[in-house]
mmCIF file of C-alpha atoms and ligand atoms in Angstrom:
data_model
loop_
_atom_site.group_PDB
_atom_site.id
_atom_site.type_symbol
_atom_site.label_atom_id
_atom_site.label_comp_id
_atom_site.label_asym_id
_atom_site.label_seq_id
_atom_site.Cartn_x
_atom_site.Cartn_y
_atom_site.Cartn_z
ATOM 1 C CA MET A 1 -23.385 -24.117 -12.874
ATOM 2 C CA LYS A 2 -21.295 -24.901 -9.817
ATOM 3 C CA ASP A 3 -19.613 -22.029 -7.976
ATOM 4 C CA GLU A 4 -16.101 -21.568 -9.317
ATOM 5 C CA LEU A 5 -13.893 -21.091 -6.275
ATOM 6 C CA LEU A 6 -11.348 -18.970 -8.140
ATOM 7 C CA GLY A 7 -14.065 -16.587 -9.233
ATOM 8 C CA LEU A 8 -15.501 -15.875 -5.777
ATOM 9 C CA ARG A 9 -14.647 -12.683 -3.950
ATOM 10 C CA PRO A 10 -13.002 -13.608 -0.636
ATOM 11 C CA ASP A 11 -16.111 -12.683 1.393
ATOM 12 C CA ASP A 12 -18.335 -14.777 -0.906
ATOM 13 C CA PHE A 13 -15.811 -17.580 -0.725
ATOM 14 C CA SER A 14 -15.952 -17.623 3.079
ATOM 15 C CA ARG A 15 -19.728 -17.396 3.190
ATOM 16 C CA ARG A 16 -20.430 -20.169 0.702
ATOM 17 C CA VAL A 17 -17.710 -22.536 1.837
ATOM 18 C CA ARG A 18 -18.677 -21.978 5.488
ATOM 19 C CA ALA A 19 -22.302 -22.863 4.718
ATOM 20 C CA PHE A 20 -21.137 -25.993 2.897
ATOM 21 C CA MET A 21 -18.834 -27.082 5.749
ATOM 22 C CA GLU A 22 -21.556 -26.436 8.336
ATOM 23 C CA ARG A 23 -24.009 -28.613 6.404
ATOM 24 C CA ARG A 24 -21.456 -31.403 6.515
ATOM 25 C CA GLY A 25 -20.775 -30.830 10.208
ATOM 26 C CA GLU A 26 -17.117 -29.970 9.560
ATOM 27 C CA PRO A 27 -15.179 -27.751 11.988
ATOM 28 C CA ALA A 28 -14.904 -24.060 11.109
ATOM 29 C CA TRP A 29 -11.155 -24.241 10.419
ATOM 30 C CA ARG A 30 -11.857 -26.358 7.341
ATOM 31 C CA VAL A 31 -12.808 -23.118 5.587
ATOM 32 C CA ASP A 32 -9.308 -21.743 6.169
ATOM 33 C CA GLN A 33 -7.796 -25.035 5.150
ATOM 34 C CA LEU A 34 -9.586 -24.945 1.817
ATOM 35 C CA ARG A 35 -8.781 -21.256 1.336
ATOM 36 C CA ASP A 36 -5.132 -22.104 1.856
ATOM 37 C CA CYS A 37 -5.294 -24.886 -0.757
ATOM 38 C CA VAL A 38 -6.868 -22.558 -3.301
ATOM 39 C CA PHE A 39 -4.777 -19.441 -2.740
ATOM 40 C CA ASN A 40 -1.349 -20.843 -1.931
ATOM 41 C CA GLY A 41 -1.427 -22.654 -5.235
ATOM 42 C CA LYS A 42 -0.228 -26.001 -3.900
ATOM 43 C CA ALA A 43 -3.321 -27.878 -5.040
ATOM 44 C CA ARG A 44 -4.406 -27.367 -8.632
ATOM 45 C CA CYS A 45 -7.660 -29.255 -8.155
ATOM 46 C CA PHE A 46 -9.604 -30.925 -5.361
ATOM 47 C CA GLU A 47 -7.841 -34.270 -5.915
ATOM 48 C CA GLU A 48 -4.532 -32.579 -5.134
ATOM 49 C CA ALA A 49 -5.860 -30.980 -1.920
ATOM 50 C CA THR A 50 -4.534 -33.888 0.104
ATOM 51 C CA THR A 51 -4.793 -32.105 3.447
ATOM 52 C CA LEU A 52 -8.551 -32.760 3.123
ATOM 53 C CA SER A 53 -10.119 -36.201 3.475
ATOM 54 C CA THR A 54 -11.125 -38.119 0.355
ATOM 55 C CA PRO A 55 -14.897 -37.981 1.044
ATOM 56 C CA LEU A 56 -14.686 -34.229 1.721
ATOM 57 C CA ARG A 57 -12.821 -33.682 -1.537
ATOM 58 C CA ALA A 58 -15.408 -35.698 -3.438
ATOM 59 C CA ASP A 59 -18.239 -33.709 -1.859
ATOM 60 C CA LEU A 60 -16.492 -30.407 -2.594
ATOM 61 C CA ALA A 61 -16.186 -31.428 -6.241
ATOM 62 C CA GLN A 62 -19.963 -31.999 -6.314
ATOM 63 C CA HIS A 63 -20.653 -28.450 -5.133
ATOM 64 C CA PHE A 64 -17.790 -26.299 -6.380
ATOM 65 C CA SER A 65 -15.378 -26.278 -9.256
ATOM 66 C CA LEU A 66 -11.669 -25.651 -9.079
ATOM 67 C CA THR A 67 -10.682 -26.289 -12.618
ATOM 68 C CA PRO A 68 -7.066 -25.908 -13.595
ATOM 69 C CA LEU A 69 -6.262 -24.304 -16.934
ATOM 70 C CA GLU A 70 -4.399 -26.617 -19.256
ATOM 71 C CA PRO A 71 -1.789 -25.181 -21.599
ATOM 72 C CA ASP A 72 -2.342 -26.095 -25.242
ATOM 73 C CA HIS A 73 1.083 -24.677 -25.970
ATOM 74 C CA VAL A 74 4.016 -23.092 -24.133
ATOM 75 C CA ALA A 75 6.414 -20.916 -26.147
ATOM 76 C CA ARG A 76 9.747 -19.679 -24.790
ATOM 77 C CA SER A 77 11.405 -16.618 -26.227
ATOM 78 C CA ALA A 78 15.167 -16.242 -26.535
ATOM 79 C CA ASP A 79 14.815 -13.206 -24.196
ATOM 80 C CA GLY A 80 13.243 -15.289 -21.396
ATOM 81 C CA THR A 81 9.615 -14.329 -22.045
ATOM 82 C CA VAL A 82 7.202 -17.271 -21.839
ATOM 83 C CA LYS A 83 3.813 -17.355 -23.546
ATOM 84 C CA HIS A 84 1.100 -19.781 -22.488
ATOM 85 C CA LEU A 85 -1.784 -20.624 -24.777
ATOM 86 C CA TRP A 86 -4.556 -21.860 -22.495
ATOM 87 C CA GLY A 87 -7.411 -24.053 -23.658
ATOM 88 C CA LEU A 88 -10.760 -23.187 -22.052
ATOM 89 C CA ALA A 89 -13.477 -25.740 -21.341
ATOM 90 C CA ASP A 90 -15.561 -24.705 -24.366
ATOM 91 C CA GLY A 91 -12.647 -24.876 -26.787
ATOM 92 C CA GLU A 92 -11.808 -21.150 -26.796
ATOM 93 C CA GLN A 93 -8.172 -20.240 -26.294
ATOM 94 C CA ILE A 94 -6.491 -17.334 -24.536
ATOM 95 C CA GLU A 95 -2.920 -16.306 -23.922
ATOM 96 C CA SER A 96 -0.881 -14.987 -21.040
ATOM 97 C CA VAL A 97 2.740 -13.881 -21.057
ATOM 98 C CA LEU A 98 5.366 -14.007 -18.299
ATOM 99 C CA ILE A 99 8.046 -11.347 -18.593
ATOM 100 C CA PRO A 100 11.026 -11.793 -16.260
ATOM 101 C CA THR A 101 13.346 -8.843 -15.683
ATOM 102 C CA SER A 102 15.983 -8.437 -12.982
ATOM 103 C CA GLY A 103 13.707 -6.772 -10.449
ATOM 104 C CA ARG A 104 10.263 -7.946 -11.532
ATOM 105 C CA LEU A 105 8.349 -10.882 -12.835
ATOM 106 C CA THR A 106 5.380 -9.478 -14.697
ATOM 107 C CA LEU A 107 2.379 -11.474 -15.833
ATOM 108 C CA CYS A 108 0.386 -10.067 -18.721
ATOM 109 C CA LEU A 109 -3.037 -11.664 -18.693
ATOM 110 C CA SER A 110 -6.111 -11.746 -20.943
ATOM 111 C CA SER A 111 -9.503 -10.366 -19.967
ATOM 112 C CA GLN A 112 -11.502 -11.511 -23.005
ATOM 113 C CA ALA A 113 -11.210 -14.196 -25.678
ATOM 114 C CA GLY A 114 -10.519 -11.918 -28.645
ATOM 115 C CA CYS A 115 -11.483 -8.248 -28.692
ATOM 116 C CA ALA A 116 -14.300 -6.280 -30.311
ATOM 117 C CA LEU A 117 -12.550 -2.913 -30.547
ATOM 118 C CA GLY A 118 -10.731 -3.430 -33.806
ATOM 119 C CA CYS A 119 -7.596 -1.294 -33.413
ATOM 120 C CA LEU A 120 -5.890 -1.549 -36.784
ATOM 121 C CA PHE A 121 -2.379 -2.238 -35.481
ATOM 122 C CA CYS A 122 -3.396 -5.050 -33.105
ATOM 123 C CA ALA A 123 -3.556 -8.742 -34.030
ATOM 124 C CA THR A 124 -6.184 -9.437 -31.364
ATOM 125 C CA GLY A 125 -8.321 -6.681 -32.891
ATOM 126 C CA HIS A 126 -8.136 -8.311 -36.317
ATOM 127 C CA PHE A 127 -9.015 -11.639 -34.809
ATOM 128 C CA GLY A 128 -12.303 -10.235 -33.462
ATOM 129 C CA PHE A 129 -14.367 -10.904 -30.349
ATOM 130 C CA ARG A 130 -15.085 -14.457 -29.204
ATOM 131 C CA ARG A 131 -16.481 -14.142 -25.681
ATOM 132 C CA GLN A 132 -16.089 -12.634 -22.243
ATOM 133 C CA LEU A 133 -13.893 -14.405 -19.724
ATOM 134 C CA ARG A 134 -15.388 -15.331 -16.374
ATOM 135 C CA PRO A 135 -13.619 -14.113 -13.228
ATOM 136 C CA ALA A 136 -12.282 -17.624 -12.555
ATOM 137 C CA GLU A 137 -10.741 -17.781 -16.034
ATOM 138 C CA ILE A 138 -8.921 -14.500 -15.466
ATOM 139 C CA VAL A 139 -7.701 -15.525 -12.016
ATOM 140 C CA ALA A 140 -6.727 -19.023 -13.180
ATOM 141 C CA GLN A 141 -4.176 -17.486 -15.575
ATOM 142 C CA TYR A 142 -2.506 -15.897 -12.552
ATOM 143 C CA ARG A 143 -2.659 -19.088 -10.516
ATOM 144 C CA GLU A 144 -1.228 -21.283 -13.258
ATOM 145 C CA ALA A 145 1.407 -18.779 -14.341
ATOM 146 C CA SER A 146 2.521 -18.345 -10.717
ATOM 147 C CA ARG A 147 2.993 -22.080 -10.344
ATOM 148 C CA PHE A 148 4.920 -22.148 -13.595
ATOM 149 C CA ALA A 149 7.105 -19.229 -12.466
ATOM 150 C CA GLN A 150 7.914 -20.873 -9.139
ATOM 151 C CA ALA A 151 8.883 -24.106 -10.852
ATOM 152 C CA GLU A 152 10.840 -22.412 -13.631
ATOM 153 C CA TRP A 153 12.590 -19.537 -11.876
ATOM 154 C CA GLY A 154 11.919 -20.122 -8.184
ATOM 155 C CA ARG A 155 10.256 -16.745 -7.760
ATOM 156 C CA PRO A 156 6.680 -15.489 -7.649
ATOM 157 C CA VAL A 157 4.856 -13.258 -10.080
ATOM 158 C CA SER A 158 5.466 -9.756 -8.706
ATOM 159 C CA HIS A 159 3.278 -7.664 -11.020
ATOM 160 C CA VAL A 160 0.129 -8.239 -13.033
ATOM 161 C CA VAL A 161 -0.894 -6.228 -16.076
ATOM 162 C CA TYR A 162 -4.220 -6.620 -17.856
ATOM 163 C CA MET A 163 -2.576 -6.166 -21.244
ATOM 164 C CA GLY A 164 -3.119 -9.512 -22.912
ATOM 165 C CA MET A 165 -6.020 -10.300 -25.187
ATOM 166 C CA GLY A 166 -9.096 -8.176 -24.829
ATOM 167 C CA GLU A 167 -10.228 -4.900 -23.337
ATOM 168 C CA PRO A 168 -10.574 -5.193 -19.543
ATOM 169 C CA LEU A 169 -13.002 -2.291 -19.232
ATOM 170 C CA ALA A 170 -15.335 -4.005 -21.714
ATOM 171 C CA ASN A 171 -15.638 -6.938 -19.284
ATOM 172 C CA LEU A 172 -15.967 -4.830 -16.181
ATOM 173 C CA SER A 173 -17.908 -6.981 -13.804
ATOM 174 C CA ALA A 174 -15.629 -10.015 -14.265
ATOM 175 C CA VAL A 175 -12.561 -7.787 -14.100
ATOM 176 C CA HIS A 176 -13.754 -6.158 -10.845
ATOM 177 C CA THR A 177 -14.189 -9.579 -9.273
ATOM 178 C CA SER A 178 -10.809 -10.776 -10.539
ATOM 179 C CA LEU A 179 -9.179 -7.670 -9.018
ATOM 180 C CA ASP A 180 -10.743 -8.498 -5.660
ATOM 181 C CA VAL A 181 -9.552 -12.092 -5.816
ATOM 182 C CA LEU A 182 -6.004 -11.185 -6.864
ATOM 183 C CA HIS A 183 -5.735 -8.370 -4.354
ATOM 184 C CA GLN A 184 -7.582 -9.719 -1.322
ATOM 185 C CA GLY A 185 -7.392 -13.464 -2.006
ATOM 186 C CA PHE A 186 -3.853 -13.826 -3.323
ATOM 187 C CA GLY A 187 -2.572 -10.749 -1.498
ATOM 188 C CA LEU A 188 -1.153 -8.976 -4.532
ATOM 189 C CA GLY A 189 -0.713 -5.272 -3.687
ATOM 190 C CA SER A 190 -2.932 -2.900 -5.654
ATOM 191 C CA ARG A 191 0.096 -0.933 -6.816
ATOM 192 C CA ARG A 192 1.389 -4.089 -8.452
ATOM 193 C CA ILE A 193 -1.701 -4.437 -10.637
ATOM 194 C CA THR A 194 -2.226 -2.337 -13.775
ATOM 195 C CA LEU A 195 -5.154 -2.252 -16.154
ATOM 196 C CA SER A 196 -4.619 -1.147 -19.708
ATOM 197 C CA THR A 197 -7.523 0.366 -21.577
ATOM 198 C CA VAL A 198 -8.178 1.685 -25.022
ATOM 199 C CA GLY A 199 -10.055 4.506 -23.265
ATOM 200 C CA LEU A 200 -13.571 3.373 -22.352
ATOM 201 C CA VAL A 201 -14.748 6.370 -20.358
ATOM 202 C CA PRO A 202 -17.519 4.761 -18.253
ATOM 203 C CA GLY A 203 -15.105 2.012 -17.168
ATOM 204 C CA ILE A 204 -12.423 4.535 -16.195
ATOM 205 C CA ARG A 205 -14.963 6.422 -14.102
ATOM 206 C CA GLU A 206 -16.087 3.225 -12.432
ATOM 207 C CA LEU A 207 -12.521 2.192 -11.684
ATOM 208 C CA ALA A 208 -11.883 5.610 -10.154
ATOM 209 C CA ARG A 209 -14.609 4.859 -7.599
ATOM 210 C CA ARG A 210 -12.689 1.873 -6.224
ATOM 211 C CA PRO A 211 -10.625 2.622 -3.133
ATOM 212 C CA GLU A 212 -7.467 0.796 -4.253
ATOM 213 C CA GLN A 213 -4.587 2.326 -6.154
ATOM 214 C CA PHE A 214 -4.583 0.128 -9.223
ATOM 215 C CA GLY A 215 -2.408 1.415 -12.023
ATOM 216 C CA LEU A 216 -4.091 2.693 -15.150
ATOM 217 C CA ALA A 217 -2.461 2.571 -18.570
ATOM 218 C CA VAL A 218 -4.196 4.187 -21.507
ATOM 219 C CA SER A 219 -3.510 3.285 -25.112
ATOM 220 C CA LEU A 220 -3.288 6.655 -26.806
ATOM 221 C CA HIS A 221 -1.334 6.263 -30.062
ATOM 222 C CA SER A 222 -2.245 9.722 -31.338
ATOM 223 C CA PRO A 223 -3.062 13.127 -29.835
ATOM 224 C CA ASP A 224 -5.007 14.017 -32.990
ATOM 225 C CA HIS A 225 -8.692 13.092 -33.249
ATOM 226 C CA GLU A 226 -8.739 12.268 -36.972
ATOM 227 C CA LEU A 227 -5.647 10.106 -36.858
ATOM 228 C CA ARG A 228 -6.650 8.363 -33.637
ATOM 229 C CA ALA A 229 -10.087 7.612 -35.061
ATOM 230 C CA ARG A 230 -8.409 6.048 -38.081
ATOM 231 C CA LEU A 231 -6.161 3.835 -35.927
ATOM 232 C CA MET A 232 -8.673 3.110 -33.165
ATOM 233 C CA PRO A 233 -12.415 3.130 -33.898
ATOM 234 C CA VAL A 234 -13.121 3.727 -30.176
ATOM 235 C CA GLU A 235 -12.074 7.377 -30.657
ATOM 236 C CA LYS A 236 -15.373 8.011 -32.427
ATOM 237 C CA ARG A 237 -17.297 6.843 -29.362
ATOM 238 C CA TYR A 238 -15.104 8.405 -26.663
ATOM 239 C CA PRO A 239 -13.122 11.235 -28.246
ATOM 240 C CA LEU A 240 -10.007 12.664 -26.610
ATOM 241 C CA PRO A 241 -11.666 15.522 -24.650
ATOM 242 C CA ALA A 242 -14.079 13.104 -22.928
ATOM 243 C CA LEU A 243 -11.259 10.636 -22.290
ATOM 244 C CA PHE A 244 -9.018 13.289 -20.733
ATOM 245 C CA GLU A 245 -11.768 14.585 -18.510
ATOM 246 C CA ALA A 246 -12.163 11.077 -17.078
ATOM 247 C CA LEU A 247 -8.385 10.658 -16.737
ATOM 248 C CA ARG A 248 -7.944 13.923 -14.855
ATOM 249 C CA GLU A 249 -10.626 12.748 -12.482
ATOM 250 C CA TYR A 250 -8.906 9.362 -12.062
ATOM 251 C CA ALA A 251 -5.526 10.955 -11.372
ATOM 252 C CA ARG A 252 -7.096 13.359 -8.882
ATOM 253 C CA VAL A 253 -9.069 10.856 -6.820
ATOM 254 C CA ARG A 254 -6.576 7.981 -6.976
ATOM 255 C CA GLY A 255 -3.422 10.061 -6.691
ATOM 256 C CA ARG A 256 -1.552 7.826 -9.113
ATOM 257 C CA ARG A 257 0.230 8.703 -12.289
ATOM 258 C CA ILE A 258 -1.413 7.597 -15.492
ATOM 259 C CA THR A 259 0.673 5.707 -18.014
ATOM 260 C CA PHE A 260 0.163 6.396 -21.706
ATOM 261 C CA GLU A 261 1.026 3.719 -24.238
ATOM 262 C CA TYR A 262 2.042 5.091 -27.609
ATOM 263 C CA THR A 263 2.873 2.601 -30.347
ATOM 264 C CA LEU A 264 5.148 4.222 -32.913
ATOM 265 C CA ILE A 265 4.285 3.345 -36.505
ATOM 266 C CA ASP A 266 6.736 4.488 -39.144
ATOM 267 C CA GLY A 267 5.404 7.496 -41.039
ATOM 268 C CA VAL A 268 1.942 7.182 -39.486
ATOM 269 C CA ASN A 269 1.969 8.627 -35.958
ATOM 270 C CA ASP A 270 5.646 9.382 -35.304
ATOM 271 C CA HIS A 271 5.909 12.938 -36.673
ATOM 272 C CA PRO A 272 7.651 15.338 -34.223
ATOM 273 C CA GLU A 273 4.661 17.697 -34.518
ATOM 274 C CA LEU A 274 2.507 14.949 -32.982
ATOM 275 C CA ALA A 275 4.951 14.735 -30.069
ATOM 276 C CA ARG A 276 4.413 18.469 -29.474
ATOM 277 C CA GLN A 277 0.638 18.013 -29.651
ATOM 278 C CA LEU A 278 0.882 15.088 -27.267
ATOM 279 C CA ALA A 279 2.847 17.207 -24.790
ATOM 280 C CA ASP A 280 0.103 19.863 -24.964
ATOM 281 C CA LEU A 281 -2.594 17.259 -24.453
ATOM 282 C CA VAL A 282 -1.091 15.780 -21.283
ATOM 283 C CA ARG A 283 0.021 19.103 -19.772
ATOM 284 C CA GLY A 284 -0.930 19.363 -16.112
ATOM 285 C CA LEU A 285 -1.759 15.669 -15.806
ATOM 286 C CA SER A 286 0.443 13.506 -13.619
ATOM 287 C CA CYS A 287 1.574 10.898 -16.148
ATOM 288 C CA PHE A 288 4.335 9.327 -18.137
ATOM 289 C CA VAL A 289 4.511 8.064 -21.694
ATOM 290 C CA ASN A 290 5.708 4.638 -22.795
ATOM 291 C CA LEU A 291 6.795 4.594 -26.419
ATOM 292 C CA ILE A 292 6.542 1.167 -28.027
ATOM 293 C CA PRO A 293 7.924 0.678 -31.534
ATOM 294 C CA LEU A 294 5.202 -1.225 -33.419
ATOM 295 C CA ASN A 295 5.440 -4.978 -33.242
ATOM 296 C CA PRO A 296 4.743 -6.091 -36.789
ATOM 297 C CA ILE A 297 1.558 -8.078 -37.356
ATOM 298 C CA PRO A 298 0.506 -9.954 -40.486
ATOM 299 C CA PHE A 299 -2.684 -7.983 -41.198
ATOM 300 C CA VAL A 300 -1.187 -4.608 -42.130
ATOM 301 C CA ASP A 301 2.107 -3.714 -43.746
ATOM 302 C CA TRP A 302 3.037 -0.993 -41.250
ATOM 303 C CA GLN A 303 6.547 -0.963 -39.885
ATOM 304 C CA PRO A 304 7.938 0.133 -36.520
ATOM 305 C CA SER A 305 9.451 3.599 -36.476
ATOM 306 C CA PRO A 306 13.216 3.341 -36.928
ATOM 307 C CA PRO A 307 15.366 4.078 -33.845
ATOM 308 C CA HIS A 308 16.269 7.645 -34.877
ATOM 309 C CA ARG A 309 12.572 8.591 -35.226
ATOM 310 C CA VAL A 310 11.777 6.939 -31.891
ATOM 311 C CA ALA A 311 14.622 8.901 -30.292
ATOM 312 C CA ALA A 312 13.452 12.157 -31.913
ATOM 313 C CA PHE A 313 9.858 11.608 -30.717
ATOM 314 C CA ALA A 314 11.056 10.809 -27.197
ATOM 315 C CA GLY A 315 13.390 13.830 -27.262
ATOM 316 C CA THR A 316 10.574 16.213 -28.241
ATOM 317 C CA LEU A 317 8.346 14.900 -25.463
ATOM 318 C CA ARG A 318 11.110 15.255 -22.885
ATOM 319 C CA LYS A 319 11.987 18.743 -24.103
ATOM 320 C CA HIS A 320 8.378 19.676 -23.370
ATOM 321 C CA GLY A 321 8.591 18.252 -19.870
ATOM 322 C CA VAL A 322 6.869 14.893 -20.430
ATOM 323 C CA GLU A 323 8.457 11.943 -18.690
ATOM 324 C CA THR A 324 9.033 9.343 -21.382
ATOM 325 C CA ALA A 325 10.398 5.810 -21.649
ATOM 326 C CA VAL A 326 11.096 3.728 -24.734
ATOM 327 C CA ARG A 327 9.996 0.155 -24.183
ATOM 328 C CA THR A 328 12.112 -2.656 -25.512
ATOM 329 C CA PRO A 329 9.869 -5.190 -27.186
ATOM 330 C CA ARG A 330 9.910 -8.555 -25.434
ATOM 331 C CA GLY A 331 8.989 -11.924 -26.862
ATOM 332 C CA ARG A 332 8.681 -10.827 -30.506
ATOM 333 C CA ASP A 333 10.161 -14.142 -31.676
ATOM 334 C CA ILE A 334 7.231 -16.074 -30.172
ATOM 335 C CA ALA A 335 4.552 -13.501 -31.126
ATOM 336 C CA ALA A 336 4.140 -12.634 -27.447
ATOM 337 C CA ALA A 337 4.869 -8.922 -27.688
ATOM 338 C CA CYS A 338 2.192 -6.219 -27.294
ATOM 339 C CA GLY A 339 -0.475 -6.526 -29.939
ATOM 340 C CA GLN A 340 0.787 -9.834 -31.328
ATOM 341 C CA LEU A 341 -1.364 -12.039 -29.146
ATOM 342 C CA ARG A 342 -3.536 -14.209 -31.276
ATOM 343 C CA LEU A 343 -3.961 -17.870 -31.877
ATOM 344 C CA SER A 344 -0.635 -18.891 -33.255
ATOM 345 C CA ALA A 345 1.569 -21.559 -31.845
ATOM 346 C CA GLY A 346 4.205 -18.800 -31.693
HETATM 347 N N1 SAH B 1 -7.147 -3.630 -24.804
HETATM 348 C C1 SAH B 1 -6.229 -3.020 -23.940
HETATM 349 C C2 SAH B 1 -5.166 -3.950 -23.391
HETATM 350 C C3 SAH B 1 -4.493 -4.926 -24.340
HETATM 351 S S1 SAH B 1 -3.402 -4.345 -25.586
HETATM 352 C C4 SAH B 1 -5.583 -1.827 -24.613
HETATM 353 O O1 SAH B 1 -5.708 -1.683 -25.820
HETATM 354 O O2 SAH B 1 -4.998 -1.020 -23.905
HETATM 355 C C5 SAH B 1 -1.884 -3.939 -24.775
HETATM 356 C C6 SAH B 1 -1.106 -2.785 -25.445
HETATM 357 O O3 SAH B 1 -0.476 -3.194 -26.687
HETATM 358 C C7 SAH B 1 -1.972 -1.604 -25.805
HETATM 359 O O4 SAH B 1 -1.347 -0.420 -25.395
HETATM 360 C C8 SAH B 1 -2.032 -1.681 -27.317
HETATM 361 O O5 SAH B 1 -2.342 -0.454 -27.886
HETATM 362 C C9 SAH B 1 -0.669 -2.166 -27.654
HETATM 363 N N2 SAH B 1 -0.526 -2.743 -28.985
HETATM 364 C C10 SAH B 1 -1.498 -3.334 -29.717
HETATM 365 N N3 SAH B 1 -0.991 -3.755 -30.895
HETATM 366 C C11 SAH B 1 0.326 -3.425 -30.895
HETATM 367 C C12 SAH B 1 1.392 -3.654 -31.823
HETATM 368 N N4 SAH B 1 1.184 -4.291 -32.971
HETATM 369 N N5 SAH B 1 2.604 -3.198 -31.497
HETATM 370 C C13 SAH B 1 2.838 -2.572 -30.322
HETATM 371 N N6 SAH B 1 1.872 -2.353 -29.388
HETATM 372 C C14 SAH B 1 0.619 -2.786 -29.678
HETATM 373 FE FE1 SF4 B 2 -8.523 -4.618 -28.358
HETATM 374 FE FE2 SF4 B 2 -6.506 -3.416 -27.059
HETATM 375 FE FE3 SF4 B 2 -6.081 -4.732 -29.360
HETATM 376 FE FE4 SF4 B 2 -7.399 -2.429 -29.389
HETATM 377 S S1 SF4 B 2 -5.239 -2.731 -28.786
HETATM 378 S S2 SF4 B 2 -7.977 -4.286 -30.494
HETATM 379 S S3 SF4 B 2 -8.538 -2.566 -27.487
HETATM 380 S S4 SF4 B 2 -6.748 -5.612 -27.435
#
């Protein structure tokens, strides 16, 4: 397989492209010229890299690939959210979501085609695992979505969250590389990048060893072992005490607050007693809790907690000193909201 330029760490990129240019007898600045074409997003593919000569472009295409992602479908929500369904070369499909707000333009991208972890409330979980994404396929979502955002709204993607399809810490090596490319290649600050995990302890520990301050969001959904295990099979493998040990370590070495995602399901995990338990669980940890009323999915007949139960849950957490926000669902009308990502035209 040819080297995929979007999937090369910046140092690998320089090394391999330099060797290629030297073999052709090209001047050293050609490396920077190509880097500029790839990372400033102006050229989607070699043919569009018109600052390079035609024979050089043809030769590059023999040795490297710079394949653009093609959208199979673009869905626009009434609230401004845009969902792209991308077709991959082997026929798999993944989704990314652009969420514009006044101060930010957030891109939610996928790290796997499907997901193997089977959380009961999540459409991707019901859909099952298809395959891992390669680093270039993760980065290409950013590159294409950024181009779209510039054309559509005239502003760049400001934040990236790994909260689309898949579990990023179950595709660690590709995700590590994609972080390097986004951060060092595209210059996205580490504090603008957040990974969301269901709580895979080895992955959290590995992430803690990186020097950058990437944000970490953890999908919690219950402070009670039995209930969490029922909602999220991963709890049987990495139960809460092991998860919290790893999180305390992450918060200590990285010095960043942890975000907890808590999807509120009516009558299932929204009892005020669970809010008290949750406050006990996170005591002493630098964190805040995002409450997300369930986005309905076709596979289960659960409903989102009604507003008064959401408010009561949030109130109990705050009373116990836990910083809490209630997230407004975005893009529900195009099945682009959290947990709704699956293969529908939306
Ligand atoms: N696999 C990772 C990242 C993708 S899911 C993870 O689970 O963290 C992104 C977020 O959406 C997670 O917090 C997940 O728990 C939440 N989510 C899944 N299904 C949902 C639904 N139906 N309604 C609301 N949030 C949901
Ligand atoms: Fe996978 Fe996350 Fe969905 Fe769970 S919530 S099934 S980990 S994508």
